Amino acid sequence: MQAEFRLLGPLEVLVQGRELELRRKQRSLLALLLLRTGEVVSTDRLVEELWAGRPPKTAVGSLQNLVSELRKALGADALKTRAPGYVLEIEPDRVDFHRFERLVAQAAETEEAARRVDLLRQALALWRGPPLADLADEPF
């Protein structure tokens, strides 16, 4: 399943142009993993971040349930278990934040002014508001 992930504004996940509905904790977990696309994020860190340093006794089980739900929504190939936690294995360009960084870097390396302006406009067009605006009250 090809999905597009938007962090530069409220979190959105688009699958075939339609927004995927996710619950609050699912959205928070996904945001934490998207910010570290391709990197293993430890279970301990996810529990710490998702429950603001005050995890319930059932936090690890709850995290496993959230991961299972996200796998169903995104496809099993996207979210993998890797010691000591989980990794979101998707192409970085499927995440607006990573596309933004790539476009800005390309603009910095481009000598032609018109091309630089075009790349920077493309980068700015990705912004829809404050990053993760709908998760602004989350402790992470």
Short mmCIF file of C-alpha atoms in Angstrom, two decimals:
data_model
loop_
_atom_site.label_atom_id
_atom_site.label_comp_id
_atom_site.label_asym_id
_atom_site.label_seq_id
_atom_site.Cartn_x
_atom_site.Cartn_y
_atom_site.Cartn_z
CA MET A 1 0.00 0.00 0.00
CA GLN A 2 1.43 3.35 -1.03
CA ALA A 3 0.68 6.05 1.49
CA GLU A 4 1.67 9.69 1.73
CA PHE A 5 2.49 11.06 5.17
CA ARG A 6 2.13 14.73 6.08
CA LEU A 7 3.72 16.20 9.18
CA LEU A 8 4.04 19.85 8.07
CA GLY A 9 0.68 20.82 9.49
CA PRO A 10 -1.78 18.46 11.17
CA LEU A 11 -0.73 14.82 10.81
CA GLU A 12 -2.34 13.27 7.74
CA VAL A 13 -1.96 9.89 6.14
CA LEU A 14 -3.28 9.66 2.60
CA VAL A 15 -3.88 6.31 0.93
CA GLN A 16 -4.89 6.60 -2.71
CA GLY A 17 -5.79 10.24 -2.07
CA ARG A 18 -8.08 9.48 0.88
CA GLU A 19 -7.24 10.35 4.46
CA LEU A 20 -6.74 7.40 6.79
CA GLU A 21 -8.59 7.75 10.08
CA LEU A 22 -6.41 7.04 13.11
CA ARG A 23 -7.08 7.34 16.84
CA ARG A 24 -5.05 9.76 18.98
CA LYS A 25 -2.48 7.29 20.35
CA GLN A 26 -2.07 5.72 16.90
CA ARG A 27 -1.38 9.19 15.50
CA SER A 28 1.14 9.92 18.24
CA LEU A 29 2.98 6.64 17.69
CA LEU A 30 3.01 7.16 13.95
CA ALA A 31 4.36 10.72 14.36
CA LEU A 32 7.20 9.47 16.57
CA LEU A 33 8.12 6.83 13.99
CA LEU A 34 7.78 9.20 11.02
CA LEU A 35 10.18 11.67 12.58
CA ARG A 36 12.74 8.85 12.62
CA THR A 37 11.84 7.11 9.36
CA GLY A 38 14.22 4.23 8.73
CA GLU A 39 15.62 4.28 12.28
CA VAL A 40 14.86 1.80 15.04
CA VAL A 41 13.01 3.50 17.89
CA SER A 42 13.24 1.53 21.11
CA THR A 43 10.19 0.23 22.91
CA ASP A 44 11.38 2.01 26.05
CA ARG A 45 11.60 5.35 24.25
CA LEU A 46 8.17 4.94 22.66
CA VAL A 47 6.59 4.05 26.01
CA GLU A 48 8.32 7.02 27.65
CA GLU A 49 7.16 9.45 24.94
CA LEU A 50 3.62 8.14 24.51
CA TRP A 51 2.83 8.20 28.22
CA ALA A 52 4.87 11.28 29.18
CA GLY A 53 7.14 9.44 31.57
CA ARG A 54 4.20 7.97 33.50
CA PRO A 55 3.36 4.76 31.68
CA PRO A 56 0.68 2.45 33.04
CA LYS A 57 1.66 -1.13 33.88
CA THR A 58 0.04 -2.20 30.61
CA ALA A 59 2.04 0.26 28.47
CA VAL A 60 4.15 -2.32 26.60
CA GLY A 61 1.05 -4.38 25.78
CA SER A 62 -0.79 -1.25 24.73
CA LEU A 63 2.13 -0.28 22.51
CA GLN A 64 2.09 -3.72 20.90
CA ASN A 65 -1.63 -3.30 20.20
CA LEU A 66 -1.02 0.14 18.66
CA VAL A 67 1.72 -1.31 16.45
CA SER A 68 -0.60 -4.11 15.35
CA GLU A 69 -3.33 -1.61 14.48
CA LEU A 70 -0.90 0.56 12.50
CA ARG A 71 0.35 -2.49 10.61
CA LYS A 72 -3.21 -3.27 9.59
CA ALA A 73 -3.74 0.31 8.46
CA LEU A 74 -0.39 0.82 6.69
CA GLY A 75 0.54 -2.69 5.64
CA ALA A 76 2.82 -5.12 7.43
CA ASP A 77 5.81 -4.22 5.24
CA ALA A 78 5.90 -0.63 6.47
CA LEU A 79 6.24 -1.16 10.22
CA LYS A 80 8.78 -3.75 11.32
CA THR A 81 9.88 -5.11 14.65
CA ARG A 82 13.62 -4.70 15.11
CA ALA A 83 15.40 -5.06 18.42
CA PRO A 84 15.10 -3.10 20.61
CA GLY A 85 11.87 -1.67 19.15
CA TYR A 86 10.25 -0.74 15.86
CA VAL A 87 11.22 0.86 12.56
CA LEU A 88 9.06 2.49 9.91
CA GLU A 89 10.52 1.36 6.60
CA ILE A 90 9.13 3.62 3.92
CA GLU A 91 10.67 5.74 1.22
CA PRO A 92 11.64 9.07 2.81
CA ASP A 93 10.00 11.00 -0.05
CA ARG A 94 6.61 9.64 1.08
CA VAL A 95 6.96 11.95 4.12
CA ASP A 96 6.52 15.69 3.45
CA PHE A 97 9.08 16.60 6.12
CA HIS A 98 11.79 14.54 4.40
CA ARG A 99 10.80 15.89 0.94
CA PHE A 100 11.07 19.41 2.35
CA GLU A 101 14.59 18.74 3.63
CA ARG A 102 15.63 17.20 0.28
CA LEU A 103 14.25 20.12 -1.73
CA VAL A 104 15.97 22.71 0.47
CA ALA A 105 19.27 20.81 0.19
CA GLN A 106 18.90 20.64 -3.60
CA ALA A 107 18.21 24.36 -3.72
CA ALA A 108 21.34 25.07 -1.70
CA GLU A 109 23.43 23.08 -4.19
CA THR A 110 21.85 24.65 -7.29
CA GLU A 111 23.66 27.53 -8.92
CA GLU A 112 20.85 28.56 -11.30
CA ALA A 113 18.70 31.15 -9.51
CA ALA A 114 15.42 30.26 -11.27
CA ARG A 115 15.85 26.56 -10.43
CA ARG A 116 16.71 27.43 -6.81
CA VAL A 117 13.56 29.54 -6.53
CA ASP A 118 11.46 26.72 -8.02
CA LEU A 119 12.87 24.17 -5.56
CA LEU A 120 12.28 26.46 -2.59
CA ARG A 121 8.70 27.15 -3.73
CA GLN A 122 8.08 23.42 -3.97
CA ALA A 123 9.45 23.02 -0.43
CA LEU A 124 7.33 25.83 0.99
CA ALA A 125 4.21 24.48 -0.72
CA LEU A 126 4.44 21.38 1.48
CA TRP A 127 3.67 23.43 4.60
CA ARG A 128 0.02 23.42 5.75
CA GLY A 129 0.58 24.97 9.18
CA PRO A 130 2.67 24.32 12.29
CA PRO A 131 4.24 20.83 12.21
CA LEU A 132 2.06 18.20 13.87
CA ALA A 133 -0.39 20.93 14.82
CA ASP A 134 -3.03 18.46 15.98
CA LEU A 135 -0.53 16.82 18.36
CA ALA A 136 0.87 20.07 19.79
CA ASP A 137 -0.26 19.20 23.32
CA GLU A 138 1.55 15.84 23.27
CA PRO A 139 4.64 15.85 25.52
CA PHE A 140 6.99 14.67 22.76
#
